[in-house]
C-alpha positions as CSV (number, residue, x, y, z in Angstrom):
1,M,0.1,0.0,-0.1
2,E,1.2,3.5,-1.3
3,Q,1.1,5.8,2.2
4,F,3.3,9.0,2.8
5,E,3.9,10.8,6.0
6,P,4.4,14.7,6.3
7,D,7.8,14.5,8.0
8,R,9.2,12.3,5.1
9,L,8.9,14.8,2.5
10,S,12.2,15.9,2.1
11,A,13.5,20.0,1.8
12,A,14.1,19.5,-1.6
13,Q,10.8,18.2,-2.3
14,R,9.1,20.8,-0.5
15,A,11.1,23.6,-2.4
16,A,9.9,21.7,-5.7
17,L,6.2,22.1,-4.6
18,R,6.8,25.7,-3.9
19,R,8.4,26.6,-7.0
20,S,5.6,24.6,-8.8
21,L,3.1,26.2,-7.5
22,T,4.4,29.9,-7.7
23,S,5.8,30.1,-11.2
24,G,6.0,26.4,-12.8
25,R,3.5,23.9,-13.8
26,G,1.2,24.4,-10.6
27,A,0.8,28.2,-10.9
28,L,-2.7,29.4,-11.1
29,T,-2.8,30.8,-15.1
30,R,-4.7,28.2,-17.0
31,R,-3.3,29.3,-20.4
32,S,0.6,29.0,-19.6
33,L,0.6,25.2,-19.5
34,L,1.1,25.3,-15.6
35,R,0.9,22.4,-13.4
36,A,2.0,21.1,-9.9
37,S,4.4,18.5,-10.9
38,G,5.8,15.4,-9.0
39,A,5.1,13.1,-5.9
40,G,6.6,15.6,-3.7
41,A,3.6,18.1,-4.5
42,L,1.0,15.3,-3.9
43,T,2.9,13.9,-0.7
44,L,2.5,17.6,0.9
45,G,-1.2,18.3,-0.6
46,G,-2.6,15.2,-0.6
47,L,-1.6,11.6,0.8
48,S,0.7,12.7,3.5
49,T,-2.6,14.1,5.3
50,L,-4.5,10.5,4.8
51,A,-2.2,9.3,8.0
52,A,-2.7,12.6,9.9
53,C,-6.4,12.4,9.4
54,G,-6.6,8.5,10.0
55,I,-8.0,8.1,6.8
56,P,-6.6,4.7,4.8
57,P,-6.4,4.3,1.1
58,A,-9.6,3.1,-0.4
59,K,-7.8,0.3,-2.1
60,R,-4.2,-1.4,-2.2
61,A,-2.0,-0.1,-4.9
62,G,-2.8,-1.4,-8.2
63,E,-6.1,-2.6,-7.5
64,A,-8.9,-1.4,-9.7
65,A,-11.9,0.6,-8.1
66,A,-14.8,-1.6,-7.6
67,A,-17.8,-0.8,-10.2
68,S,-20.2,1.4,-8.4
69,D,-23.8,1.6,-9.1
70,D,-24.2,3.6,-12.2
71,F,-27.3,5.4,-12.4
72,S,-26.8,6.4,-16.4
73,D,-29.6,4.9,-17.8
74,R,-32.3,6.6,-15.2
75,E,-30.3,9.9,-14.6
76,K,-29.7,11.6,-18.0
77,E,-26.7,13.9,-16.2
78,L,-23.3,14.4,-15.7
79,V,-20.8,16.3,-13.4
80,F,-17.3,17.2,-15.2
81,S,-14.8,19.0,-13.4
82,N,-12.3,21.0,-15.3
83,W,-9.6,23.5,-15.4
84,T,-10.6,27.2,-16.7
85,E,-10.0,28.4,-19.8
86,Y,-9.7,24.6,-21.0
87,M,-13.3,24.4,-22.9
88,D,-14.4,26.3,-25.9
89,T,-16.8,29.3,-25.6
90,G,-19.5,31.2,-27.6
91,E,-19.4,34.6,-28.9
92,D,-18.7,37.1,-25.9
93,D,-18.0,33.9,-23.7
94,K,-21.5,32.8,-23.7
95,G,-22.3,29.1,-23.6
96,R,-19.9,26.2,-24.4
97,P,-20.7,25.3,-28.0
98,T,-19.3,21.7,-27.8
99,L,-20.7,20.8,-24.6
100,D,-24.1,22.4,-25.7
101,E,-24.1,20.1,-28.8
102,F,-23.4,17.1,-26.7
103,G,-26.5,17.7,-24.6
104,R,-28.8,18.4,-27.4
105,R,-27.5,15.1,-29.2
106,T,-27.4,13.1,-26.0
107,G,-30.4,14.4,-23.9
108,I,-27.5,14.3,-21.1
109,K,-27.3,17.7,-18.8
110,V,-23.7,18.6,-18.0
111,K,-23.0,20.3,-14.9
112,Y,-19.6,21.8,-16.2
113,T,-17.5,23.3,-13.0
114,E,-14.0,25.1,-13.6
115,D,-12.8,24.1,-9.9
116,I,-9.8,22.8,-10.9
117,N,-6.7,25.8,-10.2
118,D,-3.9,23.0,-9.7
119,N,-3.6,19.2,-8.9
120,V,-2.5,19.5,-5.6
121,E,-5.7,21.7,-4.3
122,F,-8.1,19.7,-6.3
123,F,-6.7,16.6,-5.0
124,G,-7.3,18.0,-1.4
125,K,-10.8,18.5,-2.3
126,I,-12.0,14.9,-3.5
127,R,-9.4,13.1,-1.3
128,P,-11.5,12.7,1.9
129,Q,-14.1,11.0,-0.4
130,L,-12.0,8.6,-2.3
131,A,-10.3,7.3,0.7
132,A,-13.4,6.8,2.5
133,G,-15.1,4.9,-0.7
134,Q,-17.5,7.5,-1.1
135,D,-18.8,9.5,-4.0
136,T,-16.8,12.6,-5.2
137,G,-20.0,14.0,-6.6
138,R,-18.2,14.3,-9.7
139,D,-18.4,12.0,-12.9
140,L,-15.5,13.1,-14.8
141,I,-12.2,14.8,-13.7
142,V,-9.3,16.3,-15.4
143,V,-5.7,15.6,-13.7
144,T,-2.2,15.8,-14.8
145,D,-0.4,12.5,-15.8
146,W,1.5,12.1,-12.3
147,L,-1.8,12.4,-10.2
148,A,-3.9,10.2,-12.7
149,A,-1.3,7.7,-12.4
150,R,-1.2,8.1,-8.3
151,I,-5.2,7.7,-8.3
152,I,-5.0,5.0,-10.5
153,R,-2.5,3.0,-8.6
154,L,-4.3,3.5,-5.4
155,G,-7.6,2.2,-7.0
156,W,-9.6,5.2,-7.1
157,A,-10.3,5.6,-10.7
158,Q,-13.0,3.2,-12.4
159,K,-11.8,1.0,-15.4
160,L,-13.3,2.5,-18.8
161,D,-15.3,0.1,-21.1
162,P,-13.9,0.0,-24.4
163,S,-17.4,-0.6,-26.0
164,H,-18.2,2.7,-25.2
165,L,-15.4,4.6,-26.6
166,P,-15.0,3.5,-30.3
167,H,-13.9,7.2,-31.4
168,A,-11.5,7.4,-28.5
169,Y,-10.0,3.8,-29.1
170,A,-9.9,4.4,-32.9
171,N,-8.5,8.1,-32.7
172,L,-6.3,8.4,-29.8
173,S,-3.0,9.4,-31.2
174,P,-0.3,6.9,-31.1
175,Q,2.2,9.1,-28.8
176,F,-0.4,8.9,-26.1
177,R,-1.6,5.2,-26.0
178,S,0.2,3.4,-23.6
179,P,2.1,5.4,-21.0
180,D,3.8,3.9,-17.9
181,W,1.3,4.4,-15.6
182,D,-2.0,3.3,-17.5
183,P,-0.9,0.7,-20.3
184,G,-3.6,0.7,-23.2
185,R,-5.5,3.3,-21.4
186,A,-7.4,1.3,-19.5
187,Y,-8.6,3.9,-17.0
188,S,-7.8,7.3,-18.9
189,Y,-7.9,9.4,-22.0
190,P,-5.8,12.4,-22.5
191,W,-7.8,15.8,-22.6
192,T,-4.9,17.6,-24.2
193,G,-0.9,17.2,-24.0
194,I,1.9,19.3,-23.2
195,S,5.0,19.8,-24.6
196,T,8.4,21.2,-23.6
197,V,10.7,22.7,-26.6
198,I,13.4,25.1,-27.1
199,A,12.4,28.9,-27.8
200,Y,14.6,31.5,-28.7
201,N,14.4,35.2,-29.6
202,A,15.7,35.4,-33.3
203,K,16.8,39.2,-32.7
204,A,18.8,38.3,-29.6
205,T,20.6,35.2,-31.4
206,G,21.5,37.4,-34.5
207,G,19.2,35.2,-36.5
208,R,20.9,32.1,-35.7
209,T,18.6,29.0,-34.6
210,V,18.9,27.3,-31.6
211,D,17.9,23.7,-32.1
212,S,19.5,21.6,-29.4
213,V,20.1,21.1,-25.6
214,T,24.1,21.2,-26.5
215,Q,23.8,24.2,-28.2
216,L,22.1,25.7,-25.2
217,L,25.0,24.4,-22.9
218,D,27.9,25.3,-25.2
219,D,27.3,27.6,-27.6
220,P,29.8,30.7,-26.6
221,T,27.3,33.2,-28.2
222,L,24.8,32.4,-26.1
223,K,26.9,32.6,-22.9
224,G,24.8,34.1,-19.9
225,R,21.4,34.2,-21.8
226,V,20.1,30.6,-21.6
227,G,17.7,29.5,-19.5
228,F,16.4,26.1,-18.0
229,L,13.4,25.3,-16.1
230,T,12.8,24.7,-12.6
231,E,10.5,21.4,-13.3
232,M,13.1,18.8,-13.0
233,R,11.5,16.3,-15.3
234,D,11.7,19.1,-18.0
235,S,15.4,20.0,-17.6
236,V,16.4,16.7,-16.8
237,G,14.3,14.8,-19.2
238,M,15.7,17.2,-22.2
239,T,19.1,16.7,-21.2
240,L,18.9,13.0,-21.2
241,L,17.3,13.0,-24.6
242,D,20.4,15.3,-25.8
243,Q,22.7,13.0,-24.3
244,G,21.1,9.8,-26.0
245,K,19.0,8.6,-22.9
246,D,15.6,7.5,-23.1
247,P,13.6,9.5,-20.4
248,A,11.3,6.6,-20.2
249,R,14.1,4.0,-19.2
250,F,16.8,5.9,-17.5
251,T,18.9,4.5,-14.4
252,T,20.2,6.8,-11.6
253,A,23.5,6.8,-13.3
254,D,22.2,8.2,-16.1
255,F,20.3,10.9,-13.9
256,D,23.3,11.8,-12.3
257,G,24.9,12.2,-15.9
258,A,22.1,14.6,-16.8
259,I,22.6,16.8,-13.6
260,G,26.7,16.5,-14.1
261,R,26.2,18.3,-17.7
262,L,23.7,20.8,-16.6
263,Q,26.2,21.7,-13.6
264,K,28.8,22.6,-16.0
265,G,26.4,24.9,-17.5
266,V,26.2,26.6,-14.4
267,E,29.7,26.9,-13.3
268,K,30.8,28.3,-16.6
269,N,27.8,30.8,-16.4
270,Q,26.5,29.6,-19.7
271,I,22.9,29.3,-18.0
272,R,21.6,32.5,-16.6
273,R,19.0,31.2,-14.5
274,F,16.5,28.1,-14.1
275,T,13.0,29.7,-14.3
276,G,9.2,28.9,-13.9
277,N,7.1,30.4,-16.6
278,D,8.6,33.9,-15.8
279,Y,11.1,33.1,-18.7
280,T,8.5,34.5,-21.1
281,A,9.1,38.0,-20.1
282,D,13.1,37.8,-20.7
283,L,12.9,35.9,-23.8
284,D,10.0,38.5,-25.4
285,K,12.9,41.5,-24.1
286,G,15.7,39.0,-25.3
287,D,17.2,39.2,-22.0
288,L,17.4,35.4,-22.5
289,A,18.5,34.2,-26.1
290,A,17.1,30.9,-25.6
291,C,15.5,28.7,-23.3
292,L,13.4,25.5,-22.5
293,A,9.8,26.5,-22.7
294,W,6.3,25.1,-22.7
295,A,4.6,25.0,-26.3
296,G,1.6,26.9,-25.0
297,D,3.5,29.9,-23.8
298,V,5.5,30.0,-27.3
299,I,2.0,30.3,-29.1
300,Q,1.0,33.2,-27.0
301,L,4.1,34.7,-27.4
302,Q,5.0,34.2,-31.0
303,A,1.2,36.1,-31.4
304,G,2.7,39.3,-30.2
305,N,6.3,38.9,-31.2
306,P,7.5,37.7,-34.5
307,D,11.1,37.1,-33.3
308,I,10.0,34.2,-31.2
309,K,10.7,31.2,-32.6
310,Y,10.9,27.4,-31.3
311,A,12.6,24.4,-32.1
312,V,12.5,20.7,-31.7
313,P,15.5,19.0,-30.9
314,A,16.8,16.1,-33.5
315,A,17.0,14.1,-30.2
316,G,13.1,14.6,-29.2
317,Y,11.3,16.4,-26.5
318,I,9.4,15.9,-23.2
319,T,5.6,15.6,-23.3
320,S,3.1,15.1,-20.9
321,S,-0.6,15.1,-20.8
322,D,-3.4,16.1,-18.6
323,N,-6.4,13.1,-18.6
324,L,-9.7,12.5,-18.1
325,L,-10.8,10.0,-15.3
326,V,-14.1,8.6,-13.8
327,P,-13.6,8.8,-10.0
328,A,-14.4,5.4,-8.2
329,K,-18.2,5.5,-7.1
330,A,-19.1,8.2,-9.6
331,R,-23.0,7.8,-10.3
332,H,-22.9,8.3,-14.1
333,K,-19.6,6.1,-15.5
334,A,-21.5,5.2,-18.9
335,N,-22.6,8.7,-19.3
336,A,-18.7,10.1,-19.0
337,E,-17.6,7.8,-21.1
338,Q,-20.1,8.8,-23.9
339,L,-18.5,12.5,-23.3
340,I,-15.0,11.1,-23.4
341,D,-16.0,9.4,-26.9
342,Y,-17.5,12.6,-28.1
343,Y,-14.3,14.6,-27.8
344,Y,-12.6,12.0,-29.8
345,E,-15.2,12.6,-32.4
346,L,-12.7,14.7,-35.2
347,P,-15.2,17.3,-36.0
348,V,-15.2,17.9,-31.9
349,A,-11.9,17.8,-31.3
350,A,-11.0,20.0,-34.0
351,R,-13.4,23.0,-32.3
352,L,-11.8,22.2,-29.2
353,A,-8.2,22.4,-30.5
354,A,-9.1,25.6,-32.1
355,Y,-10.0,27.6,-28.7
356,I,-7.4,26.1,-26.4
357,S,-4.5,25.8,-28.6
358,Y,-2.8,23.0,-26.7
359,V,-1.5,19.4,-28.4
360,C,-4.6,17.9,-29.5
361,P,-4.6,13.9,-28.6
362,V,-6.8,13.2,-31.5
363,E,-5.3,11.4,-34.7
364,G,-6.6,12.7,-38.0
365,V,-7.9,15.9,-36.6
366,K,-5.8,18.1,-39.0
367,D,-8.4,18.3,-41.9
368,E,-11.1,19.6,-39.6
369,L,-9.1,22.0,-37.8
370,A,-7.8,23.4,-41.1
371,A,-11.3,24.2,-41.9
372,I,-11.5,26.4,-39.2
373,D,-8.1,27.8,-38.9
374,P,-5.4,26.7,-41.5
375,A,-2.8,28.4,-39.4
376,L,-3.7,26.3,-36.5
377,A,-3.5,23.0,-38.3
378,D,-0.3,23.4,-39.5
379,N,1.2,24.6,-36.2
380,T,3.1,21.1,-35.0
381,L,2.8,22.3,-31.5
382,I,-1.2,21.6,-31.7
383,V,-1.3,18.9,-34.0
384,P,2.0,16.9,-34.4
385,D,2.9,15.4,-37.7
386,K,4.4,11.8,-38.0
387,A,7.9,13.6,-37.6
388,M,7.0,15.6,-34.2
389,T,5.4,12.5,-32.8
390,A,8.2,10.3,-33.5
391,K,10.1,12.6,-31.3
392,S,7.9,12.7,-28.4
393,H,9.1,11.1,-25.1
394,A,7.4,10.9,-21.7
395,F,9.6,11.2,-18.3
396,R,9.0,7.7,-16.4
397,S,7.3,7.4,-13.5
398,L,9.6,7.5,-10.1
399,T,9.4,5.3,-7.2
400,G,9.3,7.5,-3.7
401,E,13.1,7.1,-3.0
402,E,13.7,8.1,-6.5
403,E,11.5,11.2,-6.3
404,T,13.4,12.5,-2.9
405,A,16.6,11.6,-4.2
406,Y,16.3,13.2,-7.4
407,E,14.6,16.2,-6.3
408,E,17.5,16.8,-3.7
409,K,20.1,16.6,-6.5
410,F,18.1,18.8,-8.8
411,A,17.3,21.4,-5.9
412,K,21.3,21.3,-5.2
413,L,21.9,22.0,-8.7
414,I,19.7,25.1,-9.3
415,G,20.4,26.6,-5.9
416,A,16.8,26.0,-4.3
């Protein structure tokens, strides 16, 4: 059984949580691809309080949640919790076109709530019910991959019925099909993908392209104007790829090698600083010539600054995802599955992607998106082509011991 005590959270893990919540993926800005990340964050904000409150996990790790009574046939309704600005809206922000169409088509009334600001905070809301084996009051939730993995492992997610998901099964992009935490997508389907790439200010680089971690760390013309991210999985993962290592299968020795490579960049003042999403202002001004960046930020910056460019290294890039789950004891599982499948229909997926501008996990959506906006359809940060997909890599799940050790090493590197 997976359990955590508050006093087992290391200083490095606490620092990682603070970074993530204030300026990293956990910051409360929906459009900047920001999330709380890592087991350390969950330990402090979620599972650590189980022991403190005397509430045991509902299941042993790895056990599936028992099927709850499903009232979908009798109750044509659904409660869907999501992040803010993660759903298309109509003119003047009135209505939600795709959700409204789903309701008209199916007769299912969707209560849509934007009550997720970060993974840790949201998990704190639903943890007591999940741990007690009770209905959370939600039939469908969207959480980032590390939290989805933990909920599944604790037995707090319901296994999905493939017969209810024909479009999802057929249209799911290959790069998202089989994460190590949910092989074959038995419990989850991605809502969107999150990509880490290299961004650069062409004016600041004198028109030169920056397209590799090696260039970030070794190009003397960039000295003192390079940024890496305070999110360990992004900075270390991209460095592992540059060193020819697989982020999905690396060893501790590989991790240490990546840390050593970054340490040299710090010691010779090649790296200006490690940042959260606050790199955007420096990149826009040219104070940072090049940096690791989240794709959603790049799209936003390009809208106002034509000098902002991006590159996907030949070695590949790190990807993560936000995922749809049906919590244990949800009353309307079949209705939730119907909604998941609906968003994997190509016209629907295109309308959603056109609004939120995140990586679309639906294969074959490009033609539908082109009918809405050809520029979006041609943007591989939203619709990855085969070459982009082939370069996508996920950072593997970590054990509790690895999480503690790796965050401590990374915190020492960045001076946190």
